[in-house]
mmCIF file of C-alpha atoms in Angstrom:
data_model
loop_
_atom_site.group_PDB
_atom_site.id
_atom_site.type_symbol
_atom_site.label_atom_id
_atom_site.label_comp_id
_atom_site.label_asym_id
_atom_site.label_seq_id
_atom_site.Cartn_x
_atom_site.Cartn_y
_atom_site.Cartn_z
ATOM 1 C CA MET A 458 -0.012 0.005 -0.003
ATOM 2 C CA ILE A 459 1.439 3.424 -0.938
ATOM 3 C CA ASN A 460 1.466 6.068 1.749
ATOM 4 C CA LEU A 461 -0.995 8.657 0.439
ATOM 5 C CA PRO A 462 -2.364 11.888 1.869
ATOM 6 C CA GLN A 463 -5.864 11.270 3.309
ATOM 7 C CA ARG A 464 -7.616 13.604 0.860
ATOM 8 C CA THR A 465 -5.852 11.960 -2.090
ATOM 9 C CA LYS A 466 -7.083 8.555 -0.915
ATOM 10 C CA GLU A 467 -10.625 9.870 -0.617
ATOM 11 C CA ARG A 468 -10.478 11.399 -4.120
ATOM 12 C CA LEU A 469 -8.973 8.229 -5.618
ATOM 13 C CA ILE A 470 -11.822 6.153 -4.142
ATOM 14 C CA ILE A 471 -14.312 8.530 -5.784
ATOM 15 C CA LEU A 472 -12.342 8.493 -9.095
ATOM 16 C CA GLU A 473 -12.297 4.707 -9.136
ATOM 17 C CA ARG A 474 -16.042 4.568 -8.648
ATOM 18 C CA LEU A 475 -16.502 7.149 -11.409
ATOM 19 C CA ILE A 476 -14.301 5.094 -13.749
ATOM 20 C CA ILE A 477 -16.468 2.039 -13.084
ATOM 21 C CA GLN A 478 -19.485 4.138 -14.120
ATOM 22 C CA GLN A 479 -17.800 5.154 -17.417
ATOM 23 C CA GLU A 480 -17.927 2.890 -20.423
ATOM 24 C CA GLU A 481 -14.949 4.425 -22.308
ATOM 25 C CA LYS A 482 -11.610 2.622 -22.453
ATOM 26 C CA ASN A 483 -9.730 5.840 -21.836
ATOM 27 C CA ILE A 484 -10.406 8.896 -19.760
ATOM 28 C CA THR A 485 -8.655 12.264 -19.626
ATOM 29 C CA SER A 486 -7.948 14.351 -16.540
ATOM 30 C CA LYS A 487 -10.098 17.012 -18.260
ATOM 31 C CA LYS A 488 -13.101 14.652 -18.321
ATOM 32 C CA LEU A 489 -12.433 13.592 -14.726
ATOM 33 C CA SER A 490 -12.302 17.266 -13.749
ATOM 34 C CA ALA A 491 -15.651 17.932 -15.451
ATOM 35 C CA LEU A 492 -17.186 14.927 -13.674
ATOM 36 C CA THR A 493 -15.897 15.731 -10.200
ATOM 37 C CA GLY A 494 -15.520 19.497 -10.156
ATOM 38 C CA TRP A 495 -11.905 19.111 -8.930
ATOM 39 C CA SER A 496 -9.182 20.888 -10.899
ATOM 40 C CA GLU A 497 -7.216 19.036 -13.541
ATOM 41 C CA ASP A 498 -4.077 19.809 -11.522
ATOM 42 C CA THR A 499 -5.463 18.126 -8.407
ATOM 43 C CA ILE A 500 -6.483 15.097 -10.404
ATOM 44 C CA ARG A 501 -3.093 14.816 -12.167
ATOM 45 C CA ARG A 502 -1.279 15.162 -8.825
ATOM 46 C CA ASP A 503 -3.412 12.448 -7.259
ATOM 47 C CA ILE A 504 -2.762 10.158 -10.214
ATOM 48 C CA LEU A 505 0.998 10.885 -10.078
ATOM 49 C CA HIS A 506 1.031 9.182 -6.682
ATOM 50 C CA LEU A 507 0.094 5.950 -8.446
ATOM 51 C CA HIS A 508 3.328 5.745 -10.442
ATOM 52 C CA MET A 509 1.455 4.652 -13.568
ATOM 53 C CA LYS A 510 2.997 4.738 -16.980
ATOM 54 C CA ALA A 511 2.241 8.068 -18.626
ATOM 55 C CA GLY A 512 -1.226 8.550 -20.059
ATOM 56 C CA SER A 513 -1.495 8.999 -23.791
ATOM 57 C CA LYS A 514 -3.220 11.929 -25.537
ATOM 58 C CA SER A 515 -6.461 10.034 -25.285
ATOM 59 C CA GLY A 516 -6.025 9.894 -21.523
ATOM 60 C CA TYR A 517 -5.433 7.189 -19.023
ATOM 61 C CA SER A 518 -6.527 3.663 -19.688
ATOM 62 C CA THR A 519 -9.507 3.187 -17.384
ATOM 63 C CA ALA A 520 -8.505 -0.454 -16.668
ATOM 64 C CA ASP A 521 -4.945 0.516 -15.765
ATOM 65 C CA LEU A 522 -6.149 3.429 -13.623
ATOM 66 C CA LYS A 523 -8.583 1.232 -11.765
ATOM 67 C CA SER A 524 -6.004 -1.409 -10.935
ATOM 68 C CA ALA A 525 -3.401 1.194 -9.974
ATOM 69 C CA ILE A 526 -5.879 2.802 -7.581
ATOM 70 C CA ASP A 527 -6.816 -0.618 -6.150
ATOM 71 C CA SER A 528 -3.200 -1.436 -5.495
ATOM 72 C CA ALA A 529 -2.473 1.974 -3.990
ATOM 73 C CA LEU A 530 -5.443 1.499 -1.605
ATOM 74 C CA GLY A 531 -4.216 -1.936 -0.555
ATOM 75 C CA ILE A 532 -6.877 -3.792 -2.446
ATOM 76 C CA ASP A 533 -5.653 -6.860 -4.286
ATOM 77 C CA SER A 534 -8.480 -7.950 -6.542
ATOM 78 C CA SER A 535 -6.805 -11.305 -7.203
ATOM 79 C CA ARG A 536 -6.982 -12.342 -3.575
ATOM 80 C CA GLN A 537 -10.042 -13.274 -1.625
ATOM 81 C CA LYS A 538 -12.504 -10.516 -0.747
ATOM 82 C CA HIS A 539 -12.431 -8.882 2.664
ATOM 83 C CA ASN A 540 -15.187 -10.429 4.789
ATOM 84 C CA CYS A 541 -17.665 -8.174 6.518
ATOM 85 C CA CYS A 542 -20.605 -8.680 8.867
ATOM 86 C CA ILE A 543 -23.577 -6.638 10.102
ATOM 87 C CA VAL A 544 -24.252 -6.585 13.807
ATOM 88 C CA GLY A 545 -27.780 -5.567 14.722
ATOM 89 C CA LEU A 546 -30.554 -6.556 12.307
ATOM 90 C CA ASP A 547 -33.197 -4.059 13.230
ATOM 91 C CA LYS A 548 -34.537 -1.767 10.510
ATOM 92 C CA LEU A 549 -31.253 -0.177 9.428
ATOM 93 C CA GLY A 550 -29.235 -3.407 9.720
ATOM 94 C CA SER A 551 -31.748 -5.352 7.728
ATOM 95 C CA ALA A 552 -31.850 -2.638 5.002
ATOM 96 C CA LEU A 553 -28.071 -2.993 4.684
ATOM 97 C CA LEU A 554 -28.471 -6.803 4.382
ATOM 98 C CA ASP A 555 -29.264 -6.122 0.750
ATOM 99 C CA ASP A 556 -25.860 -7.109 -0.436
ATOM 100 C CA SER A 557 -26.252 -5.576 -3.907
ATOM 101 C CA PHE A 558 -24.273 -2.710 -2.445
ATOM 102 C CA PHE A 559 -21.305 -5.118 -2.261
ATOM 103 C CA GLU A 560 -21.437 -6.517 -5.826
ATOM 104 C CA ASP A 561 -18.251 -5.959 -7.790
ATOM 105 C CA SER A 562 -16.566 -4.659 -4.630
ATOM 106 C CA PRO A 563 -13.523 -6.017 -2.834
ATOM 107 C CA PHE A 564 -15.733 -6.622 0.193
ATOM 108 C CA SER A 565 -18.130 -9.452 0.863
ATOM 109 C CA LEU A 566 -20.974 -9.550 3.387
ATOM 110 C CA VAL A 567 -20.719 -13.018 4.887
ATOM 111 C CA ALA A 568 -22.707 -12.864 8.171
ATOM 112 C CA GLY A 569 -25.333 -11.022 10.139
ATOM 113 C CA PHE A 570 -25.791 -11.076 13.935
ATOM 114 C CA ASP A 571 -28.760 -10.261 16.133
ATOM 115 C CA THR A 572 -29.741 -11.035 19.698
ATOM 116 C CA ASN A 573 -33.308 -11.792 18.599
ATOM 117 C CA VAL A 574 -33.235 -15.446 17.546
ATOM 118 C CA ASN A 575 -36.747 -15.364 16.211
ATOM 119 C CA ARG A 576 -35.820 -12.475 13.969
ATOM 120 C CA ILE A 577 -32.802 -14.219 12.493
ATOM 121 C CA GLU A 578 -34.904 -17.330 11.806
ATOM 122 C CA MET A 579 -37.531 -15.287 9.965
ATOM 123 C CA MET A 580 -35.206 -13.038 7.964
ATOM 124 C CA LYS A 581 -34.148 -13.774 4.388
ATOM 125 C CA SER A 582 -30.560 -13.236 3.413
ATOM 126 C CA SER A 583 -28.143 -14.648 0.891
ATOM 127 C CA PHE A 584 -25.643 -15.385 3.725
ATOM 128 C CA PRO A 585 -26.009 -16.934 7.179
ATOM 129 C CA LEU A 586 -27.410 -15.047 10.173
ATOM 130 C CA PHE A 587 -26.319 -15.903 13.705
ATOM 131 C CA ALA A 588 -27.220 -15.117 17.326
ATOM 132 C CA THR A 589 -24.971 -12.388 18.715
ATOM 133 C CA LEU A 590 -23.923 -15.002 21.304
ATOM 134 C CA ASP A 591 -21.909 -16.666 18.536
ATOM 135 C CA LEU A 592 -19.975 -13.577 17.616
ATOM 136 C CA GLU A 593 -16.764 -14.627 19.401
ATOM 137 C CA ILE A 594 -16.782 -17.894 17.472
ATOM 138 C CA LYS A 595 -17.891 -16.786 14.007
ATOM 139 C CA VAL A 596 -15.764 -13.610 13.598
ATOM 140 C CA PRO A 597 -12.470 -15.514 13.707
ATOM 141 C CA SER A 598 -13.692 -18.739 12.103
ATOM 142 C CA MET A 599 -15.195 -16.851 9.167
ATOM 143 C CA LYS A 600 -12.182 -14.538 8.915
ATOM 144 C CA ILE A 601 -14.401 -11.440 9.263
ATOM 145 C CA GLU A 602 -12.340 -8.246 9.064
ATOM 146 C CA TYR A 603 -14.928 -5.495 9.197
ATOM 147 C CA ALA A 604 -18.273 -4.955 10.928
ATOM 148 C CA LEU A 605 -21.174 -2.647 10.169
ATOM 149 C CA LEU A 606 -22.496 -1.752 13.615
ATOM 150 C CA THR A 607 -26.211 -1.052 13.626
ATOM 151 C CA VAL A 608 -27.219 -2.035 17.169
ATOM 152 C CA SER A 609 -29.107 0.345 19.523
ATOM 153 C CA ASP A 610 -27.017 3.078 21.132
ATOM 154 C CA ASP A 611 -27.166 1.551 24.606
ATOM 155 C CA ARG A 612 -25.464 -1.626 23.347
ATOM 156 C CA ALA A 613 -22.999 -0.063 20.906
ATOM 157 C CA GLN A 614 -19.909 0.117 23.123
ATOM 158 C CA GLN A 615 -20.375 -3.340 24.595
ATOM 159 C CA ILE A 616 -20.799 -4.969 21.166
ATOM 160 C CA ALA A 617 -17.872 -3.012 19.819
ATOM 161 C CA ASP A 618 -15.693 -4.300 22.677
ATOM 162 C CA ARG A 619 -16.765 -7.880 21.834
ATOM 163 C CA LEU A 620 -15.998 -7.372 18.134
ATOM 164 C CA VAL A 621 -12.543 -6.064 19.051
ATOM 165 C CA SER A 622 -11.891 -9.106 21.291
ATOM 166 C CA ALA A 623 -13.030 -11.337 18.521
ATOM 167 C CA GLY A 624 -10.353 -9.860 16.258
ATOM 168 C CA ILE A 625 -12.169 -7.374 14.041
ATOM 169 C CA LYS A 626 -10.003 -4.814 12.209
ATOM 170 C CA GLY A 627 -12.503 -2.049 11.690
ATOM 171 C CA ILE A 628 -16.016 -0.887 12.466
ATOM 172 C CA VAL A 629 -18.406 1.209 10.354
ATOM 173 C CA ASN A 630 -20.402 2.768 13.163
ATOM 174 C CA TYR A 631 -24.013 3.675 12.310
ATOM 175 C CA THR A 632 -24.973 4.400 15.945
ATOM 176 C CA ASN A 633 -25.047 7.775 17.676
ATOM 177 C CA VAL A 634 -22.375 6.675 20.131
ATOM 178 C CA ILE A 635 -18.726 7.632 19.748
ATOM 179 C CA LEU A 636 -16.950 4.335 20.509
ATOM 180 C CA HIS A 637 -13.935 4.024 22.757
ATOM 181 C CA LEU A 638 -11.641 1.638 20.897
ATOM 182 C CA PRO A 639 -7.999 0.577 20.891
ATOM 183 C CA LYS A 640 -5.832 2.731 18.610
ATOM 184 C CA ASN A 641 -5.243 -0.054 16.101
ATOM 185 C CA ILE A 642 -8.979 -0.495 15.354
ATOM 186 C CA LEU A 643 -10.218 1.444 12.308
ATOM 187 C CA VAL A 644 -13.533 3.254 12.669
ATOM 188 C CA ARG A 645 -15.885 5.351 10.564
ATOM 189 C CA ASN A 646 -18.779 7.187 12.150
ATOM 190 C CA VAL A 647 -21.590 7.378 9.635
ATOM 191 C CA ASN A 648 -24.744 8.120 11.508
ATOM 192 C CA PRO A 649 -26.774 10.648 9.507
ATOM 193 C CA VAL A 650 -26.439 13.491 11.988
ATOM 194 C CA LEU A 651 -22.639 13.295 12.134
ATOM 195 C CA ILE A 652 -22.504 13.231 8.359
ATOM 196 C CA LEU A 653 -24.896 16.187 8.082
ATOM 197 C CA LYS A 654 -22.846 18.156 10.641
ATOM 198 C CA GLU A 655 -19.632 17.522 8.698
ATOM 199 C CA MET A 656 -21.260 18.569 5.497
ATOM 200 C CA HIS A 657 -22.914 21.619 7.011
ATOM 201 C CA ALA A 658 -19.556 22.749 8.461
ATOM 202 C CA GLU A 659 -17.732 22.498 5.131
ATOM 203 C CA MET B 288 -18.419 30.158 11.052
ATOM 204 C CA ILE B 289 -14.652 29.982 11.788
ATOM 205 C CA ASN B 290 -12.440 28.775 8.978
ATOM 206 C CA LEU B 291 -11.076 25.470 10.334
ATOM 207 C CA PRO B 292 -8.888 22.756 8.926
ATOM 208 C CA GLN B 293 -11.003 19.841 7.689
ATOM 209 C CA ARG B 294 -9.563 17.314 10.159
ATOM 210 C CA THR B 295 -10.098 19.769 13.030
ATOM 211 C CA LYS B 296 -13.731 20.085 12.074
ATOM 212 C CA GLU B 297 -14.130 16.326 11.912
ATOM 213 C CA ARG B 298 -12.519 15.927 15.309
ATOM 214 C CA LEU B 299 -14.601 18.709 16.874
ATOM 215 C CA ILE B 300 -17.818 17.001 15.655
ATOM 216 C CA ILE B 301 -16.696 13.823 17.353
ATOM 217 C CA LEU B 302 -15.647 15.685 20.537
ATOM 218 C CA GLU B 303 -19.023 17.378 20.696
ATOM 219 C CA ARG B 304 -20.836 14.058 20.410
ATOM 220 C CA LEU B 305 -18.546 12.645 23.151
ATOM 221 C CA ILE B 306 -19.313 15.609 25.407
ATOM 222 C CA ILE B 307 -23.008 14.941 24.951
ATOM 223 C CA GLN B 308 -22.383 11.354 26.093
ATOM 224 C CA GLN B 309 -20.574 12.569 29.287
ATOM 225 C CA GLU B 310 -22.478 13.534 32.386
ATOM 226 C CA GLU B 311 -19.743 15.582 34.063
ATOM 227 C CA LYS B 312 -19.867 19.390 34.025
ATOM 228 C CA ASN B 313 -16.212 19.678 33.151
ATOM 229 C CA ILE B 314 -13.895 17.643 31.008
ATOM 230 C CA THR B 315 -10.065 17.757 30.691
ATOM 231 C CA SER B 316 -8.074 17.334 27.512
ATOM 232 C CA LYS B 317 -6.526 14.278 29.251
ATOM 233 C CA LYS B 318 -9.936 12.651 29.547
ATOM 234 C CA LEU B 319 -10.816 13.591 25.954
ATOM 235 C CA SER B 320 -7.535 12.070 24.859
ATOM 236 C CA ALA B 321 -8.292 8.835 26.749
ATOM 237 C CA LEU B 322 -11.746 8.646 25.141
ATOM 238 C CA THR B 323 -10.658 9.375 21.551
ATOM 239 C CA GLY B 324 -7.115 8.033 21.405
ATOM 240 C CA TRP B 325 -5.956 11.416 19.946
ATOM 241 C CA SER B 326 -3.048 13.162 21.687
ATOM 242 C CA GLU B 327 -3.766 15.831 24.299
ATOM 243 C CA ASP B 328 -1.797 18.256 22.117
ATOM 244 C CA THR B 329 -4.052 17.620 19.127
ATOM 245 C CA ILE B 330 -7.116 18.153 21.217
ATOM 246 C CA ARG B 331 -5.767 21.334 22.846
ATOM 247 C CA ARG B 332 -4.853 22.729 19.414
ATOM 248 C CA ASP B 333 -8.280 21.883 18.070
ATOM 249 C CA ILE B 334 -9.934 23.628 21.027
ATOM 250 C CA LEU B 335 -7.634 26.644 20.664
ATOM 251 C CA HIS B 336 -9.359 27.274 17.301
ATOM 252 C CA LEU B 337 -12.569 27.940 19.239
ATOM 253 C CA HIS B 338 -11.195 31.031 21.062
ATOM 254 C CA MET B 339 -12.821 29.971 24.332
ATOM 255 C CA LYS B 340 -11.894 31.409 27.649
ATOM 256 C CA ALA B 341 -9.121 29.329 29.232
ATOM 257 C CA GLY B 342 -10.141 26.057 30.830
ATOM 258 C CA SER B 343 -9.633 25.757 34.609
ATOM 259 C CA LYS B 344 -7.661 23.015 36.304
ATOM 260 C CA SER B 345 -10.790 20.875 36.321
ATOM 261 C CA GLY B 346 -10.943 21.191 32.538
ATOM 262 C CA TYR B 347 -13.280 22.816 30.059
ATOM 263 C CA SER B 348 -16.875 23.409 30.925
ATOM 264 C CA THR B 349 -18.751 20.898 28.819
ATOM 265 C CA ALA B 350 -21.589 23.308 28.214
ATOM 266 C CA ASP B 351 -19.195 26.095 27.037
ATOM 267 C CA LEU B 352 -17.267 23.644 24.877
ATOM 268 C CA LYS B 353 -20.400 22.360 23.217
ATOM 269 C CA SER B 354 -21.704 25.776 22.348
ATOM 270 C CA ALA B 355 -18.270 26.928 21.141
ATOM 271 C CA ILE B 356 -18.055 23.917 18.837
ATOM 272 C CA ASP B 357 -21.591 24.555 17.580
ATOM 273 C CA SER B 358 -20.830 28.126 16.760
ATOM 274 C CA ALA B 359 -17.469 27.243 15.072
ATOM 275 C CA LEU B 360 -19.338 24.708 12.930
ATOM 276 C CA GLY B 361 -21.958 27.272 11.889
ATOM 277 C CA ILE B 362 -24.692 25.742 14.004
ATOM 278 C CA ASP B 363 -26.824 28.254 15.867
ATOM 279 C CA SER B 364 -28.896 26.262 18.350
ATOM 280 C CA SER B 365 -31.136 29.247 19.067
ATOM 281 C CA ARG B 366 -32.349 29.411 15.468
ATOM 282 C CA GLN B 367 -34.623 26.997 13.712
ATOM 283 C CA LYS B 368 -33.283 23.575 12.884
ATOM 284 C CA HIS B 369 -31.971 22.783 9.405
ATOM 285 C CA ASN B 370 -34.653 20.936 7.530
ATOM 286 C CA CYS B 371 -33.843 17.662 5.808
ATOM 287 C CA CYS B 372 -35.710 15.147 3.664
ATOM 288 C CA ILE B 373 -35.262 11.563 2.541
ATOM 289 C CA VAL B 374 -35.698 10.759 -1.128
ATOM 290 C CA GLY B 375 -36.382 7.123 -1.838
ATOM 291 C CA LEU B 376 -38.343 5.153 0.750
ATOM 292 C CA ASP B 377 -37.324 1.653 -0.131
ATOM 293 C CA LYS B 378 -35.669 -0.462 2.592
ATOM 294 C CA LEU B 379 -32.760 1.824 3.437
ATOM 295 C CA GLY B 380 -34.761 5.029 3.137
ATOM 296 C CA SER B 381 -37.546 3.751 5.343
ATOM 297 C CA ALA B 382 -34.981 2.559 7.939
ATOM 298 C CA LEU B 383 -33.620 6.144 8.079
ATOM 299 C CA LEU B 384 -37.218 7.434 8.526
ATOM 300 C CA ASP B 385 -36.778 6.515 12.152
ATOM 301 C CA ASP B 386 -36.054 10.108 13.242
ATOM 302 C CA SER B 387 -34.679 9.158 16.660
ATOM 303 C CA PHE B 388 -31.302 9.645 14.948
ATOM 304 C CA PHE B 389 -32.195 13.325 14.710
ATOM 305 C CA GLU B 390 -33.299 13.986 18.311
ATOM 306 C CA ASP B 391 -31.265 16.665 20.046
ATOM 307 C CA SER B 392 -29.544 17.479 16.758
ATOM 308 C CA PRO B 393 -29.539 20.763 14.807
ATOM 309 C CA PHE B 394 -31.265 18.932 11.962
ATOM 310 C CA SER B 395 -34.857 17.994 11.529
ATOM 311 C CA LEU B 396 -36.348 15.411 9.203
ATOM 312 C CA VAL B 397 -39.426 17.114 7.751
ATOM 313 C CA ALA B 398 -40.363 15.148 4.640
ATOM 314 C CA GLY B 399 -39.921 11.910 2.748
ATOM 315 C CA PHE B 400 -40.411 11.371 -1.005
ATOM 316 C CA ASP B 401 -41.047 8.268 -3.048
ATOM 317 C CA THR B 402 -42.404 7.609 -6.539
ATOM 318 C CA ASN B 403 -44.590 4.785 -5.211
ATOM 319 C CA VAL B 404 -47.776 6.510 -4.027
ATOM 320 C CA ASN B 405 -49.151 3.320 -2.522
ATOM 321 C CA ARG B 406 -46.034 3.019 -0.413
ATOM 322 C CA ILE B 407 -46.212 6.497 0.952
ATOM 323 C CA GLU B 408 -49.897 6.044 1.820
ATOM 324 C CA MET B 409 -49.123 2.845 3.759
ATOM 325 C CA MET B 410 -45.965 4.013 5.566
ATOM 326 C CA LYS B 411 -45.951 5.414 9.080
ATOM 327 C CA SER B 412 -43.864 8.406 9.807
ATOM 328 C CA SER B 413 -43.871 11.293 12.258
ATOM 329 C CA PHE B 414 -43.641 13.770 9.317
ATOM 330 C CA PRO B 415 -45.374 13.967 5.945
ATOM 331 C CA LEU B 416 -44.477 11.787 2.982
ATOM 332 C CA PHE B 417 -44.974 13.034 -0.591
ATOM 333 C CA ALA B 418 -44.823 11.748 -4.139
ATOM 334 C CA THR B 419 -41.487 12.521 -5.784
ATOM 335 C CA LEU B 420 -43.522 14.510 -8.321
ATOM 336 C CA ASP B 421 -43.970 17.141 -5.651
ATOM 337 C CA LEU B 422 -40.265 17.530 -4.901
ATOM 338 C CA GLU B 423 -39.944 20.867 -6.801
ATOM 339 C CA ILE B 424 -42.805 22.331 -4.840
ATOM 340 C CA LYS B 425 -42.068 20.942 -1.335
ATOM 341 C CA VAL B 426 -38.285 21.502 -1.147
ATOM 342 C CA PRO B 427 -38.529 25.280 -1.392
ATOM 343 C CA SER B 428 -41.868 25.673 0.394
ATOM 344 C CA MET B 429 -40.672 23.586 3.377
ATOM 345 C CA LYS B 430 -37.274 25.310 3.356
ATOM 346 C CA ILE B 431 -35.492 21.939 3.044
ATOM 347 C CA GLU B 432 -31.683 22.380 2.982
ATOM 348 C CA TYR B 433 -30.372 18.826 2.912
ATOM 349 C CA ALA B 434 -31.485 15.536 1.343
ATOM 350 C CA LEU B 435 -30.597 11.950 2.205
ATOM 351 C CA LEU B 436 -30.592 10.250 -1.216
ATOM 352 C CA THR B 437 -31.598 6.605 -1.021
ATOM 353 C CA VAL B 438 -33.103 5.992 -4.465
ATOM 354 C CA SER B 439 -31.894 3.199 -6.769
ATOM 355 C CA ASP B 440 -28.638 3.778 -8.603
ATOM 356 C CA ASP B 441 -30.219 4.223 -12.006
ATOM 357 C CA ARG B 442 -32.293 7.178 -10.783
ATOM 358 C CA ALA B 443 -29.693 8.763 -8.493
ATOM 359 C CA GLN B 444 -28.291 11.407 -10.895
ATOM 360 C CA GLN B 445 -31.659 12.452 -12.230
ATOM 361 C CA ILE B 446 -33.150 12.902 -8.743
ATOM 362 C CA ALA B 447 -30.007 14.750 -7.588
ATOM 363 C CA ASP B 448 -30.416 17.141 -10.531
ATOM 364 C CA ARG B 449 -34.021 17.798 -9.529
ATOM 365 C CA LEU B 450 -33.000 18.364 -5.880
ATOM 366 C CA VAL B 451 -30.392 20.899 -7.063
ATOM 367 C CA SER B 452 -32.958 22.729 -9.236
ATOM 368 C CA ALA B 453 -35.348 22.791 -6.256
ATOM 369 C CA GLY B 454 -32.675 24.608 -4.268
ATOM 370 C CA ILE B 455 -31.123 21.944 -2.008
ATOM 371 C CA LYS B 456 -27.750 22.902 -0.389
ATOM 372 C CA GLY B 457 -26.348 19.399 0.149
ATOM 373 C CA ILE B 458 -26.925 15.717 -0.506
ATOM 374 C CA VAL B 459 -25.956 12.734 1.694
ATOM 375 C CA ASN B 460 -25.584 10.140 -1.055
ATOM 376 C CA TYR B 461 -26.284 6.557 -0.027
ATOM 377 C CA THR B 462 -26.292 5.244 -3.631
ATOM 378 C CA ASN B 463 -23.372 3.625 -5.437
ATOM 379 C CA VAL B 464 -23.331 6.408 -8.002
ATOM 380 C CA ILE B 465 -20.851 9.284 -7.864
ATOM 381 C CA LEU B 466 -23.057 12.296 -8.615
ATOM 382 C CA HIS B 467 -22.163 15.040 -11.008
ATOM 383 C CA LEU B 468 -23.210 18.246 -9.234
ATOM 384 C CA PRO B 469 -22.526 21.991 -9.409
ATOM 385 C CA LYS B 470 -19.569 23.065 -7.301
ATOM 386 C CA ASN B 471 -21.634 24.909 -4.720
ATOM 387 C CA ILE B 472 -23.634 21.764 -3.753
ATOM 388 C CA LEU B 473 -22.279 19.891 -0.737
ATOM 389 C CA VAL B 474 -22.118 16.127 -0.957
ATOM 390 C CA ARG B 475 -21.112 13.184 1.262
ATOM 391 C CA ASN B 476 -20.862 9.728 -0.267
ATOM 392 C CA VAL B 477 -21.765 7.204 2.424
ATOM 393 C CA ASN B 478 -22.599 3.945 0.685
ATOM 394 C CA PRO B 479 -21.066 1.125 2.687
ATOM 395 C CA VAL B 480 -18.540 0.044 0.115
ATOM 396 C CA LEU B 481 -17.030 3.532 -0.248
ATOM 397 C CA ILE B 482 -16.852 3.852 3.526
ATOM 398 C CA LEU B 483 -15.200 0.430 3.816
ATOM 399 C CA LYS B 484 -12.665 1.309 1.081
ATOM 400 C CA GLU B 485 -11.741 4.546 2.865
ATOM 401 C CA MET B 486 -11.338 2.760 6.146
ATOM 402 C CA HIS B 487 -9.375 -0.147 4.576
ATOM 403 C CA ALA B 488 -7.014 2.315 2.895
ATOM 404 C CA GLU B 489 -6.281 4.158 6.130
#
């Protein structure tokens, strides 16, 4: 993984997603600038970080650009996908169960957890659902790296602690609670109010 | 609104949420450091941006800190809340309809939109739901500033364009599509795969 400035990483992730949306074989920094609103200079500087072979007049090869971004972001599309789980299958959790989000991505949703055993027996999902009791067994045995945390606020910290003990690498936190986690655990806080505040303060 | 570095803003938003979780009247940078894992220096530097009166030995007053952060982030709690809507009331959109997320926040969910008129007639919500047809009327008349976009990918750009024409300031984009928007429109891309990629690349 190349050591990239945070903003560059964020832009590259967006660029990669844009490239997937395009059907052309090549794309210029001018086109990318028009699509994103970022300056051509910014885009060229971001792409320079990738140490690709120079783009031709017709622009960068979209396939090359995509794989260069993947490798810069530590994503190796030839290896197995990174396994993820959802913890908490109430309304939000079960909405995220729709794993079409994850198609063509380097991540794979492989398990869901909920304390309500009736609920997990009733729910439909393309991957297995377990009782939260089994979290300590399933996270390591299924090689789950990341969790989407959608439990209620009052249980968020406790479940996060259990995920950490079970060996999780990172948590996408949909709750309102700011989690207290060891420094080596990755976390993204994505509840709508925090996102709105960030956006509003821009 | 004070002009703050992006990372400082993001940390201040987290700090504010942490302060709300605390019950003490005062909080030290040491305690904030223990809770967040950020260094005391970082936290002190962030708080310096707020031009508060100096903290005492027992730390910063949590009430003062909260209101200083609010004002630095352009949030005036004495004025009316910022109105938000959800566009697309399929599984994810209807999960977000649960406006308990928005309690005690400077944002208020005031409307939901969906093309399926049967669906909006059947759904329960503490605020009105409208046909997407009415978007151009309701967004300005209800003074809606921000939209949570949870429509299907194939309609995302078109609906975003209509939101922009209707006068929206910002979009929280839950779809897989990178939207092409005028520069003055704020946007946050929060679909799970983009969030996981960002986290994984950290």
